[in-house]
Every structure is written in structure tokens, then in C-alpha cells.
């Protein structure tokens, strides 16, 4: 009978608790086809957006170069060079958009607060649907409404303002007999951007943490005090973002402004007179069909200025939002 001898067991090495344990070899991550398709499509979309933006910028710059050196005889109006021609348009664009923003933002915030914190559920849903539908109305319809309904309705109000508050520079006379003034354009633009600001503000207010609202109410705050303490500070970045989106819409609006306003290449802060500064977009729409030669380059160059203004507005809004990112809904 044979016996097999077992080899002696290897001595067990003592484990040093101070030594780190060896890391396990990570398993190979298998990426499914759906993930690869989704990742590739999103990357392609991002690159496409940047490429399109760069292509638009290159086109505007290339086509604008002849306008910067254009002769005085080639520029429409009394301007001596391109910059003296475009400056009143820049002023009119910013002024009309500013008036619209002053009117629309407080009204949009009040409507959004009413929908989210005061109105009954059924009324809030119906009112939200109606406001969202306003965004689908074409610009031409707003222009027709401004000409046929709003301008005749506000003209007596303008006359009263000039008679009783004409001492104030903004309401100086003589008053427009048609009501088609820069203030009317501002009201039309305010109605156009109201759905954008209201919808975004409403969604931001609905994301306010319920614990913050309940804590304010538990401390004895009224509903309005709770809104000022909890809701508005939380939604401030969203309100700024919504306002900047509305401002971008107002800056680039064309047909409504071109239809309502009686344009002039002037710089004036007066709101109720017949002569009003026009906007870049409306000026391009009115003059492009008849433009030729360097005139086309001048209009494209004014479009480049509008492009730069929009970029600056978005940059400023992003900087404002980033300052308040610690209080955003993501934290």
C-alpha cells in the first residue's frame, strides 16, 4: 500500500493593516448600441449648432465689410457713414425692447404667481393653457391688432397724457393723431413676450421646495410674505433667464414693429409723437426688397450689429444667473 506525501503548506503571510489592499481589475465596460447612437447624435447636434453659429457670424462679417467703408452718397438718409446711419437704429431697437420689458416682466410675474399660488386648480390650468396659446399667434396678427385695435384705443389716452403731463419729457407733444407711436410698439411687444416670461416663471415658482414655503407659513408669515421670503428669492435666476429670452424676442421682432410704427431715423425718448425711432429688424424688412449694391451690405451690416447686441444680452444674462446659481433649483 503506497502512501502519498502532501507538500508542506505555504506559510500564511501576516497582513499589514497599514498596507492598502490591491485594487481589483476593473471590468471592461460594454457600451450598448443605443448608448453609442445617443452619444453620437448629441455630439453631432452640439457641433452642428456651433458650426451654424460660426457660419452665420462669418457670413455677416464678410458681407458687412463693404458697408464700413461705404461712401456718403451710397448711404440712405442724411448719414455721413455707416455708424451714424446705424446708431439711431440701435437706439430704437434697445428703446422699444426696454419699454416692452418694463411692461411685460411685472405683469408676467404677477400672472405666474396668481396661477401657482392663488388661483383654484381648474382656473389655473385653463389660464395656463390660454397664456401658452398666445405664443402661437403669428407676428402679423399682432401687427394687425396693433394697427386696427390698440392704436385707435390708446390715442385718446395719449392725448390726455400730453395735455396733463406734457411737462414730463417722455410725454411731450405734439401727440400722434393715429396712436402709432413707440409706446404702442412697446405694448405690442410686451404682449408678444408675455407668454414666454409667464410660462418659464410659472414653472420656476412651481419648483420652489414645499418645505421652504411651509416653514415660512409655520413661522407666521402670510401668503404674500411667504412668496417674498421663499418663492421670489428661489425663482430669481429663472425670472432673469425668462426676461432675457423675452428681451431677445423683442429685439429681433420684425413684422409687428414694421406694421405698427411710423419709422424715422432719429434718436428721441419721447413716447407719444408721430416721429419715432425705428428698429434694426424693421428697417431691414422695409428696405431690403428695394436695396441693391452697397445698400444690401449696409442692411446686412446692421444685422451684424443686431447679432452682436443679442450676444451681449445673452452674455450679461448668463453672468447674472451664474451669480445666483447657488440658489437655483439644482441645489
PDB file of C-alpha atoms in Angstrom:
ATOM      1  CA  UNK A   1       0.000   0.000   0.000  1.00  0.00           C
ATOM      2  CA  UNK A   2       1.556   3.232  -1.154  1.00  0.00           C
ATOM      3  CA  UNK A   3       1.241   6.477   0.688  1.00  0.00           C
ATOM      4  CA  UNK A   4       1.493   9.925  -0.866  1.00  0.00           C
ATOM      5  CA  UNK A   5       3.173  12.653   0.980  1.00  0.00           C
ATOM      6  CA  UNK A   6       1.484  16.083   0.866  1.00  0.00           C
ATOM      7  CA  UNK A   7       3.764  19.040   0.251  1.00  0.00           C
ATOM      8  CA  UNK A   8       4.073  21.294   3.220  1.00  0.00           C
ATOM      9  CA  UNK A   9       1.571  24.178   3.196  1.00  0.00           C
ATOM     10  CA  UNK A  10       2.948  27.594   2.436  1.00  0.00           C
ATOM     11  CA  UNK A  11       3.229  29.738   5.496  1.00  0.00           C
ATOM     12  CA  UNK A  12       0.484  32.390   5.782  1.00  0.00           C
ATOM     13  CA  UNK A  13       1.937  35.849   5.499  1.00  0.00           C
ATOM     14  CA  UNK A  14       0.629  38.217   8.138  1.00  0.00           C
ATOM     15  CA  UNK A  15      -1.465  41.087   6.711  1.00  0.00           C
ATOM     16  CA  UNK A  16      -0.142  44.503   7.488  1.00  0.00           C
ATOM     17  CA  UNK A  17      -3.150  46.694   8.312  1.00  0.00           C
ATOM     18  CA  UNK A  18      -1.211  49.741   7.181  1.00  0.00           C
ATOM     19  CA  UNK A  19      -0.794  48.434   3.633  1.00  0.00           C
ATOM     20  CA  UNK A  20      -3.506  49.331   1.085  1.00  0.00           C
ATOM     21  CA  UNK A  21      -5.387  46.415  -0.368  1.00  0.00           C
ATOM     22  CA  UNK A  22      -4.647  45.638  -4.007  1.00  0.00           C
ATOM     23  CA  UNK A  23      -7.245  47.165  -6.320  1.00  0.00           C
ATOM     24  CA  UNK A  24      -9.402  44.819  -8.283  1.00  0.00           C
ATOM     25  CA  UNK A  25      -9.021  44.936 -12.033  1.00  0.00           C
ATOM     26  CA  UNK A  26     -11.986  46.967 -13.338  1.00  0.00           C
ATOM     27  CA  UNK A  27     -14.318  45.074 -15.575  1.00  0.00           C
ATOM     28  CA  UNK A  28     -14.489  46.183 -19.171  1.00  0.00           C
ATOM     29  CA  UNK A  29     -17.483  48.465 -19.720  1.00  0.00           C
ATOM     30  CA  UNK A  30     -19.595  47.257 -22.588  1.00  0.00           C
ATOM     31  CA  UNK A  31     -21.422  50.119 -24.317  1.00  0.00           C
ATOM     32  CA  UNK A  32     -24.691  49.162 -25.882  1.00  0.00           C
ATOM     33  CA  UNK A  33     -25.542  50.285 -29.430  1.00  0.00           C
ATOM     34  CA  UNK A  34     -28.311  52.567 -28.167  1.00  0.00           C
ATOM     35  CA  UNK A  35     -25.864  54.403 -25.920  1.00  0.00           C
ATOM     36  CA  UNK A  36     -23.389  54.857 -28.769  1.00  0.00           C
ATOM     37  CA  UNK A  37     -26.124  56.165 -31.087  1.00  0.00           C
ATOM     38  CA  UNK A  38     -27.437  58.595 -28.468  1.00  0.00           C
ATOM     39  CA  UNK A  39     -23.955  59.840 -27.545  1.00  0.00           C
ATOM     40  CA  UNK A  40     -23.012  60.326 -31.173  1.00  0.00           C
ATOM     41  CA  UNK A  41     -26.254  62.124 -32.055  1.00  0.00           C
ATOM     42  CA  UNK A  42     -25.959  64.569 -29.148  1.00  0.00           C
ATOM     43  CA  UNK A  43     -22.325  65.280 -30.015  1.00  0.00           C
ATOM     44  CA  UNK A  44     -23.284  65.838 -33.643  1.00  0.00           C
ATOM     45  CA  UNK A  45     -26.115  68.182 -32.639  1.00  0.00           C
ATOM     46  CA  UNK A  46     -23.793  70.256 -30.444  1.00  0.00           C
ATOM     47  CA  UNK A  47     -21.161  70.521 -33.159  1.00  0.00           C
ATOM     48  CA  UNK A  48     -23.846  71.408 -35.719  1.00  0.00           C
ATOM     49  CA  UNK A  49     -25.154  74.262 -33.577  1.00  0.00           C
ATOM     50  CA  UNK A  50     -21.674  75.711 -33.092  1.00  0.00           C
ATOM     51  CA  UNK A  51     -20.885  75.300 -36.798  1.00  0.00           C
ATOM     52  CA  UNK A  52     -24.108  77.029 -37.821  1.00  0.00           C
ATOM     53  CA  UNK A  53     -23.477  79.918 -35.420  1.00  0.00           C
ATOM     54  CA  UNK A  54     -19.937  80.311 -36.723  1.00  0.00           C
ATOM     55  CA  UNK A  55     -21.151  80.185 -40.335  1.00  0.00           C
ATOM     56  CA  UNK A  56     -23.733  82.914 -39.660  1.00  0.00           C
ATOM     57  CA  UNK A  57     -21.113  85.096 -37.971  1.00  0.00           C
ATOM     58  CA  UNK A  58     -18.640  84.626 -40.830  1.00  0.00           C
ATOM     59  CA  UNK A  59     -21.319  85.439 -43.407  1.00  0.00           C
ATOM     60  CA  UNK A  60     -22.377  88.604 -41.593  1.00  0.00           C
ATOM     61  CA  UNK A  61     -18.814  89.828 -41.158  1.00  0.00           C
ATOM     62  CA  UNK A  62     -17.818  89.089 -44.760  1.00  0.00           C
ATOM     63  CA  UNK A  63     -20.898  90.781 -46.226  1.00  0.00           C
ATOM     64  CA  UNK A  64     -20.632  93.759 -43.868  1.00  0.00           C
ATOM     65  CA  UNK A  65     -17.105  94.842 -44.782  1.00  0.00           C
ATOM     66  CA  UNK A  66     -18.158  96.998 -47.798  1.00  0.00           C
ATOM     67  CA  UNK A  67     -20.651  98.854 -45.598  1.00  0.00           C
ATOM     68  CA  UNK A  68     -17.981 100.025 -43.170  1.00  0.00           C
ATOM     69  CA  UNK A  69     -16.136 101.878 -45.947  1.00  0.00           C
ATOM     70  CA  UNK A  70     -19.202 102.966 -47.925  1.00  0.00           C
ATOM     71  CA  UNK A  71     -19.307 106.458 -49.390  1.00  0.00           C
ATOM     72  CA  UNK A  72     -21.730 109.038 -48.040  1.00  0.00           C
ATOM     73  CA  UNK A  73     -23.693 109.049 -51.313  1.00  0.00           C
ATOM     74  CA  UNK A  74     -24.336 105.299 -51.008  1.00  0.00           C
ATOM     75  CA  UNK A  75     -25.943 105.543 -47.569  1.00  0.00           C
ATOM     76  CA  UNK A  76     -29.641 106.246 -47.289  1.00  0.00           C
ATOM     77  CA  UNK A  77     -30.699 109.354 -45.387  1.00  0.00           C
ATOM     78  CA  UNK A  78     -28.526 112.121 -44.018  1.00  0.00           C
ATOM     79  CA  UNK A  79     -25.878 109.842 -42.519  1.00  0.00           C
ATOM     80  CA  UNK A  80     -22.246 110.524 -43.366  1.00  0.00           C
ATOM     81  CA  UNK A  81     -21.034 106.991 -42.666  1.00  0.00           C
ATOM     82  CA  UNK A  82     -22.359 103.604 -41.651  1.00  0.00           C
ATOM     83  CA  UNK A  83     -22.069 104.159 -37.912  1.00  0.00           C
ATOM     84  CA  UNK A  84     -24.034 107.414 -37.998  1.00  0.00           C
ATOM     85  CA  UNK A  85     -26.654 105.521 -40.026  1.00  0.00           C
ATOM     86  CA  UNK A  86     -26.944 102.524 -37.698  1.00  0.00           C
ATOM     87  CA  UNK A  87     -26.772 104.368 -34.380  1.00  0.00           C
ATOM     88  CA  UNK A  88     -30.424 105.589 -34.456  1.00  0.00           C
ATOM     89  CA  UNK A  89     -31.481 102.044 -35.367  1.00  0.00           C
ATOM     90  CA  UNK A  90     -29.583 100.624 -32.397  1.00  0.00           C
ATOM     91  CA  UNK A  91     -31.199 103.179 -30.125  1.00  0.00           C
ATOM     92  CA  UNK A  92     -34.689 102.396 -31.439  1.00  0.00           C
ATOM     93  CA  UNK A  93     -34.143  98.654 -31.078  1.00  0.00           C
ATOM     94  CA  UNK A  94     -32.973  98.879 -27.476  1.00  0.00           C
ATOM     95  CA  UNK A  95     -35.549 101.521 -26.542  1.00  0.00           C
ATOM     96  CA  UNK A  96     -38.541  99.577 -27.892  1.00  0.00           C
ATOM     97  CA  UNK A  97     -37.353  96.332 -26.284  1.00  0.00           C
ATOM     98  CA  UNK A  98     -36.745  98.116 -22.968  1.00  0.00           C
ATOM     99  CA  UNK A  99     -40.278  99.549 -22.966  1.00  0.00           C
ATOM    100  CA  UNK A 100     -41.699  96.088 -23.694  1.00  0.00           C
ATOM    101  CA  UNK A 101     -39.650  94.552 -20.889  1.00  0.00           C
ATOM    102  CA  UNK A 102     -40.727  97.207 -18.370  1.00  0.00           C
ATOM    103  CA  UNK A 103     -44.375  96.424 -19.161  1.00  0.00           C
ATOM    104  CA  UNK A 104     -44.176  92.647 -19.555  1.00  0.00           C
ATOM    105  CA  UNK A 105     -41.954  91.486 -16.675  1.00  0.00           C
ATOM    106  CA  UNK A 106     -44.056  92.746 -13.713  1.00  0.00           C
ATOM    107  CA  UNK A 107     -47.261  91.599 -15.405  1.00  0.00           C
ATOM    108  CA  UNK A 108     -45.800  88.165 -16.191  1.00  0.00           C
ATOM    109  CA  UNK A 109     -44.576  87.671 -12.623  1.00  0.00           C
ATOM    110  CA  UNK A 110     -47.985  88.633 -11.207  1.00  0.00           C
ATOM    111  CA  UNK A 111     -49.805  86.281 -13.572  1.00  0.00           C
ATOM    112  CA  UNK A 112     -47.381  83.438 -12.789  1.00  0.00           C
ATOM    113  CA  UNK A 113     -47.827  83.965  -9.038  1.00  0.00           C
ATOM    114  CA  UNK A 114     -51.608  84.052  -9.417  1.00  0.00           C
ATOM    115  CA  UNK A 115     -51.579  80.770 -11.351  1.00  0.00           C
ATOM    116  CA  UNK A 116     -49.252  78.979  -8.927  1.00  0.00           C
ATOM    117  CA  UNK A 117     -50.327  80.303  -5.521  1.00  0.00           C
ATOM    118  CA  UNK A 118     -53.740  81.968  -5.685  1.00  0.00           C
ATOM    119  CA  UNK A 119     -55.969  80.599  -8.448  1.00  0.00           C
ATOM    120  CA  UNK A 120     -58.059  77.434  -7.994  1.00  0.00           C
ATOM    121  CA  UNK A 121     -56.612  74.380  -9.704  1.00  0.00           C
ATOM    122  CA  UNK A 122     -59.091  74.278 -12.589  1.00  0.00           C
ATOM    123  CA  UNK A 123     -58.833  78.016 -13.274  1.00  0.00           C
ATOM    124  CA  UNK A 124     -55.034  77.856 -13.071  1.00  0.00           C
ATOM    125  CA  UNK A 125     -54.883  75.089 -15.691  1.00  0.00           C
ATOM    126  CA  UNK A 126     -57.218  76.937 -18.068  1.00  0.00           C
ATOM    127  CA  UNK A 127     -55.378  80.230 -17.647  1.00  0.00           C
ATOM    128  CA  UNK A 128     -52.054  78.496 -18.243  1.00  0.00           C
ATOM    129  CA  UNK A 129     -53.325  76.983 -21.494  1.00  0.00           C
ATOM    130  CA  UNK A 130     -54.600  80.362 -22.717  1.00  0.00           C
ATOM    131  CA  UNK A 131     -51.282  82.082 -21.976  1.00  0.00           C
ATOM    132  CA  UNK A 132     -49.351  79.320 -23.738  1.00  0.00           C
ATOM    133  CA  UNK A 133     -51.582  79.739 -26.799  1.00  0.00           C
ATOM    134  CA  UNK A 134     -50.597  83.408 -27.053  1.00  0.00           C
ATOM    135  CA  UNK A 135     -47.100  82.285 -28.030  1.00  0.00           C
ATOM    136  CA  UNK A 136     -48.526  80.578 -31.126  1.00  0.00           C
ATOM    137  CA  UNK A 137     -50.099  83.747 -32.543  1.00  0.00           C
ATOM    138  CA  UNK A 138     -48.144  84.949 -35.628  1.00  0.00           C
ATOM    139  CA  UNK A 139     -46.391  88.300 -35.572  1.00  0.00           C
ATOM    140  CA  UNK A 140     -48.539  89.578 -38.452  1.00  0.00           C
ATOM    141  CA  UNK A 141     -51.671  89.074 -36.362  1.00  0.00           C
ATOM    142  CA  UNK A 142     -50.142  91.092 -33.534  1.00  0.00           C
ATOM    143  CA  UNK A 143     -49.263  93.800 -36.046  1.00  0.00           C
ATOM    144  CA  UNK A 144     -52.824  93.918 -37.387  1.00  0.00           C
ATOM    145  CA  UNK A 145     -54.165  94.043 -33.839  1.00  0.00           C
ATOM    146  CA  UNK A 146     -51.797  96.893 -33.036  1.00  0.00           C
ATOM    147  CA  UNK A 147     -52.912  98.897 -36.078  1.00  0.00           C
ATOM    148  CA  UNK A 148     -56.639  98.184 -36.043  1.00  0.00           C
ATOM    149  CA  UNK A 149     -57.469  97.869 -32.350  1.00  0.00           C
ATOM    150  CA  UNK A 150     -54.747  99.058 -29.998  1.00  0.00           C
ATOM    151  CA  UNK A 151     -53.615 102.266 -31.699  1.00  0.00           C
ATOM    152  CA  UNK A 152     -57.122 103.811 -32.020  1.00  0.00           C
ATOM    153  CA  UNK A 153     -57.966 102.728 -28.468  1.00  0.00           C
ATOM    154  CA  UNK A 154     -54.926 104.314 -26.818  1.00  0.00           C
ATOM    155  CA  UNK A 155     -54.879 107.531 -28.865  1.00  0.00           C
ATOM    156  CA  UNK A 156     -57.324 109.353 -26.509  1.00  0.00           C
ATOM    157  CA  UNK A 157     -55.167 108.237 -23.587  1.00  0.00           C
ATOM    158  CA  UNK A 158     -52.097 109.659 -25.320  1.00  0.00           C
ATOM    159  CA  UNK A 159     -53.915 112.970 -25.861  1.00  0.00           C
ATOM    160  CA  UNK A 160     -54.815 113.126 -22.165  1.00  0.00           C
ATOM    161  CA  UNK A 161     -51.229 112.398 -21.170  1.00  0.00           C
ATOM    162  CA  UNK A 162     -49.873 115.160 -23.395  1.00  0.00           C
ATOM    163  CA  UNK A 163     -52.436 117.666 -22.112  1.00  0.00           C
ATOM    164  CA  UNK A 164     -51.960 116.895 -18.426  1.00  0.00           C
ATOM    165  CA  UNK A 165     -48.387 115.578 -18.241  1.00  0.00           C
ATOM    166  CA  UNK A 166     -46.755 117.247 -21.206  1.00  0.00           C
ATOM    167  CA  UNK A 167     -44.286 118.880 -18.837  1.00  0.00           C
ATOM    168  CA  UNK A 168     -42.673 115.458 -18.414  1.00  0.00           C
ATOM    169  CA  UNK A 169     -40.128 114.919 -21.221  1.00  0.00           C
ATOM    170  CA  UNK A 170     -41.366 111.422 -22.131  1.00  0.00           C
ATOM    171  CA  UNK A 171     -44.906 112.713 -22.707  1.00  0.00           C
ATOM    172  CA  UNK A 172     -44.043 115.895 -24.577  1.00  0.00           C
ATOM    173  CA  UNK A 173     -46.237 116.879 -27.529  1.00  0.00           C
ATOM    174  CA  UNK A 174     -47.423 117.153 -30.169  1.00  0.00           C
ATOM    175  CA  UNK A 175     -49.359 113.931 -29.775  1.00  0.00           C
ATOM    176  CA  UNK A 176     -49.712 111.474 -32.646  1.00  0.00           C
ATOM    177  CA  UNK A 177     -53.118 111.562 -34.305  1.00  0.00           C
ATOM    178  CA  UNK A 178     -53.037 107.860 -35.183  1.00  0.00           C
ATOM    179  CA  UNK A 179     -51.667 106.360 -31.970  1.00  0.00           C
ATOM    180  CA  UNK A 180     -48.917 104.562 -33.898  1.00  0.00           C
ATOM    181  CA  UNK A 181     -46.035 105.516 -31.626  1.00  0.00           C
ATOM    182  CA  UNK A 182     -43.067 103.839 -29.993  1.00  0.00           C
ATOM    183  CA  UNK A 183     -45.151 103.279 -26.854  1.00  0.00           C
ATOM    184  CA  UNK A 184     -47.759 101.394 -28.887  1.00  0.00           C
ATOM    185  CA  UNK A 185     -44.998  99.235 -30.312  1.00  0.00           C
ATOM    186  CA  UNK A 186     -43.727  98.622 -26.783  1.00  0.00           C
ATOM    187  CA  UNK A 187     -47.189  97.460 -25.693  1.00  0.00           C
ATOM    188  CA  UNK A 188     -47.481  95.124 -28.690  1.00  0.00           C
ATOM    189  CA  UNK A 189     -44.037  93.672 -27.997  1.00  0.00           C
ATOM    190  CA  UNK A 190     -44.929  93.275 -24.310  1.00  0.00           C
ATOM    191  CA  UNK A 191     -47.974  91.194 -25.250  1.00  0.00           C
ATOM    192  CA  UNK A 192     -45.814  89.105 -27.585  1.00  0.00           C
ATOM    193  CA  UNK A 193     -43.169  88.281 -24.975  1.00  0.00           C
ATOM    194  CA  UNK A 194     -45.640  87.881 -22.110  1.00  0.00           C
ATOM    195  CA  UNK A 195     -46.278  84.129 -22.744  1.00  0.00           C
ATOM    196  CA  UNK A 196     -42.551  83.310 -22.708  1.00  0.00           C
ATOM    197  CA  UNK A 197     -41.821  85.056 -19.421  1.00  0.00           C
ATOM    198  CA  UNK A 198     -45.039  83.872 -17.764  1.00  0.00           C
ATOM    199  CA  UNK A 199     -44.615  80.210 -18.702  1.00  0.00           C
ATOM    200  CA  UNK A 200     -40.999  79.994 -17.535  1.00  0.00           C
ATOM    201  CA  UNK A 201     -41.684  81.936 -14.343  1.00  0.00           C
ATOM    202  CA  UNK A 202     -44.643  79.686 -13.577  1.00  0.00           C
ATOM    203  CA  UNK A 203     -42.516  76.551 -13.899  1.00  0.00           C
ATOM    204  CA  UNK A 204     -39.806  78.071 -11.703  1.00  0.00           C
ATOM    205  CA  UNK A 205     -42.306  79.037  -8.994  1.00  0.00           C
ATOM    206  CA  UNK A 206     -43.745  75.509  -9.002  1.00  0.00           C
ATOM    207  CA  UNK A 207     -40.262  74.120  -8.272  1.00  0.00           C
ATOM    208  CA  UNK A 208     -39.910  76.065  -5.028  1.00  0.00           C
ATOM    209  CA  UNK A 209     -39.298  73.500  -2.245  1.00  0.00           C
ATOM    210  CA  UNK A 210     -42.504  72.916  -0.315  1.00  0.00           C
ATOM    211  CA  UNK A 211     -40.538  72.744   2.922  1.00  0.00           C
ATOM    212  CA  UNK A 212     -39.411  76.350   2.430  1.00  0.00           C
ATOM    213  CA  UNK A 213     -42.981  77.522   1.869  1.00  0.00           C
ATOM    214  CA  UNK A 214     -44.361  75.519   4.793  1.00  0.00           C
ATOM    215  CA  UNK A 215     -41.580  76.725   7.079  1.00  0.00           C
ATOM    216  CA  UNK A 216     -42.375  80.354   6.267  1.00  0.00           C
ATOM    217  CA  UNK A 217     -46.081  79.777   6.908  1.00  0.00           C
ATOM    218  CA  UNK A 218     -45.334  77.923  10.129  1.00  0.00           C
ATOM    219  CA  UNK A 219     -43.371  80.923  11.393  1.00  0.00           C
ATOM    220  CA  UNK A 220     -46.484  83.051  10.993  1.00  0.00           C
ATOM    221  CA  UNK A 221     -45.886  84.592   7.566  1.00  0.00           C
ATOM    222  CA  UNK A 222     -48.856  85.477   5.411  1.00  0.00           C
ATOM    223  CA  UNK A 223     -49.140  84.071   1.918  1.00  0.00           C
ATOM    224  CA  UNK A 224     -47.631  87.208   0.362  1.00  0.00           C
ATOM    225  CA  UNK A 225     -44.815  87.262   2.942  1.00  0.00           C
ATOM    226  CA  UNK A 226     -44.141  83.596   2.177  1.00  0.00           C
ATOM    227  CA  UNK A 227     -43.885  84.462  -1.524  1.00  0.00           C
ATOM    228  CA  UNK A 228     -41.430  87.300  -0.852  1.00  0.00           C
ATOM    229  CA  UNK A 229     -39.365  85.175   1.558  1.00  0.00           C
ATOM    230  CA  UNK A 230     -39.302  81.798  -0.187  1.00  0.00           C
ATOM    231  CA  UNK A 231     -40.692  81.881  -3.733  1.00  0.00           C
ATOM    232  CA  UNK A 232     -39.241  85.026  -5.289  1.00  0.00           C
ATOM    233  CA  UNK A 233     -35.646  84.565  -3.979  1.00  0.00           C
ATOM    234  CA  UNK A 234     -35.682  80.960  -5.192  1.00  0.00           C
ATOM    235  CA  UNK A 235     -37.050  81.922  -8.606  1.00  0.00           C
ATOM    236  CA  UNK A 236     -34.892  84.989  -9.203  1.00  0.00           C
ATOM    237  CA  UNK A 237     -32.417  83.265 -11.586  1.00  0.00           C
ATOM    238  CA  UNK A 238     -35.315  81.792 -13.536  1.00  0.00           C
ATOM    239  CA  UNK A 239     -37.030  85.171 -13.771  1.00  0.00           C
ATOM    240  CA  UNK A 240     -33.839  86.727 -15.115  1.00  0.00           C
ATOM    241  CA  UNK A 241     -33.450  83.952 -17.684  1.00  0.00           C
ATOM    242  CA  UNK A 242     -37.086  84.238 -18.762  1.00  0.00           C
ATOM    243  CA  UNK A 243     -36.793  88.015 -19.066  1.00  0.00           C
ATOM    244  CA  UNK A 244     -33.690  87.717 -21.218  1.00  0.00           C
ATOM    245  CA  UNK A 245     -35.446  85.241 -23.515  1.00  0.00           C
ATOM    246  CA  UNK A 246     -38.316  87.687 -23.855  1.00  0.00           C
ATOM    247  CA  UNK A 247     -35.861  90.515 -24.472  1.00  0.00           C
ATOM    248  CA  UNK A 248     -34.246  88.505 -27.260  1.00  0.00           C
ATOM    249  CA  UNK A 249     -37.656  88.050 -28.878  1.00  0.00           C
ATOM    250  CA  UNK A 250     -38.382  91.764 -28.586  1.00  0.00           C
ATOM    251  CA  UNK A 251     -35.004  92.761 -30.032  1.00  0.00           C
ATOM    252  CA  UNK A 252     -35.476  90.633 -33.138  1.00  0.00           C
ATOM    253  CA  UNK A 253     -39.170  91.249 -33.805  1.00  0.00           C
ATOM    254  CA  UNK A 254     -39.772  92.478 -37.344  1.00  0.00           C
ATOM    255  CA  UNK A 255     -43.285  92.433 -38.766  1.00  0.00           C
ATOM    256  CA  UNK A 256     -45.236  93.781 -35.810  1.00  0.00           C
ATOM    257  CA  UNK A 257     -42.861  96.739 -35.447  1.00  0.00           C
ATOM    258  CA  UNK A 258     -42.774  97.419 -39.183  1.00  0.00           C
ATOM    259  CA  UNK A 259     -46.580  97.390 -39.404  1.00  0.00           C
ATOM    260  CA  UNK A 260     -47.359  99.499 -36.332  1.00  0.00           C
ATOM    261  CA  UNK A 261     -44.557 102.057 -36.216  1.00  0.00           C
ATOM    262  CA  UNK A 262     -44.184 105.161 -38.334  1.00  0.00           C
ATOM    263  CA  UNK A 263     -40.391 104.979 -38.603  1.00  0.00           C
ATOM    264  CA  UNK A 264     -37.789 107.714 -38.761  1.00  0.00           C
ATOM    265  CA  UNK A 265     -34.008 107.661 -38.443  1.00  0.00           C
ATOM    266  CA  UNK A 266     -33.999 109.779 -35.298  1.00  0.00           C
ATOM    267  CA  UNK A 267     -32.977 109.460 -31.672  1.00  0.00           C
ATOM    268  CA  UNK A 268     -35.808 110.503 -29.379  1.00  0.00           C
ATOM    269  CA  UNK A 269     -37.046 109.381 -25.981  1.00  0.00           C
ATOM    270  CA  UNK A 270     -40.486 110.919 -26.490  1.00  0.00           C
ATOM    271  CA  UNK A 271     -43.157 108.229 -26.440  1.00  0.00           C
ATOM    272  CA  UNK A 272     -46.236 109.840 -27.962  1.00  0.00           C
ATOM    273  CA  UNK A 273     -45.158 111.810 -31.040  1.00  0.00           C
ATOM    274  CA  UNK A 274     -45.614 110.907 -34.692  1.00  0.00           C
ATOM    275  CA  UNK A 275     -41.872 110.703 -35.411  1.00  0.00           C
ATOM    276  CA  UNK A 276     -40.384 107.649 -33.746  1.00  0.00           C
ATOM    277  CA  UNK A 277     -37.066 105.812 -33.882  1.00  0.00           C
ATOM    278  CA  UNK A 278     -37.290 102.531 -35.764  1.00  0.00           C
ATOM    279  CA  UNK A 279     -35.593  99.207 -35.049  1.00  0.00           C
ATOM    280  CA  UNK A 280     -32.894  97.324 -36.928  1.00  0.00           C
ATOM    281  CA  UNK A 281     -35.124  94.371 -37.779  1.00  0.00           C
ATOM    282  CA  UNK A 282     -37.998  96.550 -39.022  1.00  0.00           C
ATOM    283  CA  UNK A 283     -35.608  98.700 -41.070  1.00  0.00           C
ATOM    284  CA  UNK A 284     -34.193  95.598 -42.786  1.00  0.00           C
ATOM    285  CA  UNK A 285     -37.676  94.266 -43.558  1.00  0.00           C
ATOM    286  CA  UNK A 286     -38.865  97.565 -45.022  1.00  0.00           C
ATOM    287  CA  UNK A 287     -35.788  98.383 -47.126  1.00  0.00           C
ATOM    288  CA  UNK A 288     -34.348  95.052 -48.207  1.00  0.00           C
ATOM    289  CA  UNK A 289     -36.720  94.481 -51.180  1.00  0.00           C
ATOM    290  CA  UNK A 290     -35.567  97.760 -52.788  1.00  0.00           C
ATOM    291  CA  UNK A 291     -31.910  97.598 -51.763  1.00  0.00           C
ATOM    292  CA  UNK A 292     -29.155  96.953 -54.290  1.00  0.00           C
ATOM    293  CA  UNK A 293     -25.376  97.105 -54.394  1.00  0.00           C
ATOM    294  CA  UNK A 294     -23.809  98.513 -51.256  1.00  0.00           C
ATOM    295  CA  UNK A 295     -27.287  99.104 -49.824  1.00  0.00           C
ATOM    296  CA  UNK A 296     -27.627  95.351 -49.311  1.00  0.00           C
ATOM    297  CA  UNK A 297     -24.291  95.263 -47.490  1.00  0.00           C
ATOM    298  CA  UNK A 298     -25.397  98.140 -45.272  1.00  0.00           C
ATOM    299  CA  UNK A 299     -28.539  96.271 -44.239  1.00  0.00           C
ATOM    300  CA  UNK A 300     -26.542  93.096 -43.602  1.00  0.00           C
ATOM    301  CA  UNK A 301     -24.082  95.109 -41.526  1.00  0.00           C
ATOM    302  CA  UNK A 302     -26.957  96.420 -39.415  1.00  0.00           C
ATOM    303  CA  UNK A 303     -27.999  92.788 -38.961  1.00  0.00           C
ATOM    304  CA  UNK A 304     -24.484  92.103 -37.699  1.00  0.00           C
ATOM    305  CA  UNK A 305     -24.928  94.848 -35.115  1.00  0.00           C
ATOM    306  CA  UNK A 306     -28.196  93.221 -34.003  1.00  0.00           C
ATOM    307  CA  UNK A 307     -26.369  89.886 -33.782  1.00  0.00           C
ATOM    308  CA  UNK A 308     -23.756  91.443 -31.502  1.00  0.00           C
ATOM    309  CA  UNK A 309     -26.429  93.107 -29.330  1.00  0.00           C
ATOM    310  CA  UNK A 310     -28.221  89.777 -28.866  1.00  0.00           C
ATOM    311  CA  UNK A 311     -24.944  88.061 -27.976  1.00  0.00           C
ATOM    312  CA  UNK A 312     -24.123  90.739 -25.393  1.00  0.00           C
ATOM    313  CA  UNK A 313     -27.603  90.459 -23.856  1.00  0.00           C
ATOM    314  CA  UNK A 314     -27.272  86.681 -23.535  1.00  0.00           C
ATOM    315  CA  UNK A 315     -23.779  87.034 -22.062  1.00  0.00           C
ATOM    316  CA  UNK A 316     -24.991  89.507 -19.426  1.00  0.00           C
ATOM    317  CA  UNK A 317     -27.988  87.327 -18.536  1.00  0.00           C
ATOM    318  CA  UNK A 318     -25.737  84.285 -18.145  1.00  0.00           C
ATOM    319  CA  UNK A 319     -23.443  86.243 -15.842  1.00  0.00           C
ATOM    320  CA  UNK A 320     -26.420  87.336 -13.711  1.00  0.00           C
ATOM    321  CA  UNK A 321     -27.748  83.786 -13.462  1.00  0.00           C
ATOM    322  CA  UNK A 322     -24.321  82.386 -12.557  1.00  0.00           C
ATOM    323  CA  UNK A 323     -24.092  84.817  -9.650  1.00  0.00           C
ATOM    324  CA  UNK A 324     -27.239  83.200  -8.209  1.00  0.00           C
ATOM    325  CA  UNK A 325     -26.535  79.581  -9.194  1.00  0.00           C
ATOM    326  CA  UNK A 326     -26.130  78.568  -5.535  1.00  0.00           C
ATOM    327  CA  UNK A 327     -29.840  79.322  -5.055  1.00  0.00           C
ATOM    328  CA  UNK A 328     -31.070  77.624  -8.212  1.00  0.00           C
ATOM    329  CA  UNK A 329     -33.338  74.609  -8.259  1.00  0.00           C
ATOM    330  CA  UNK A 330     -30.411  72.297  -8.931  1.00  0.00           C
ATOM    331  CA  UNK A 331     -29.087  72.745  -5.373  1.00  0.00           C
TER     332      UNK A 331
END
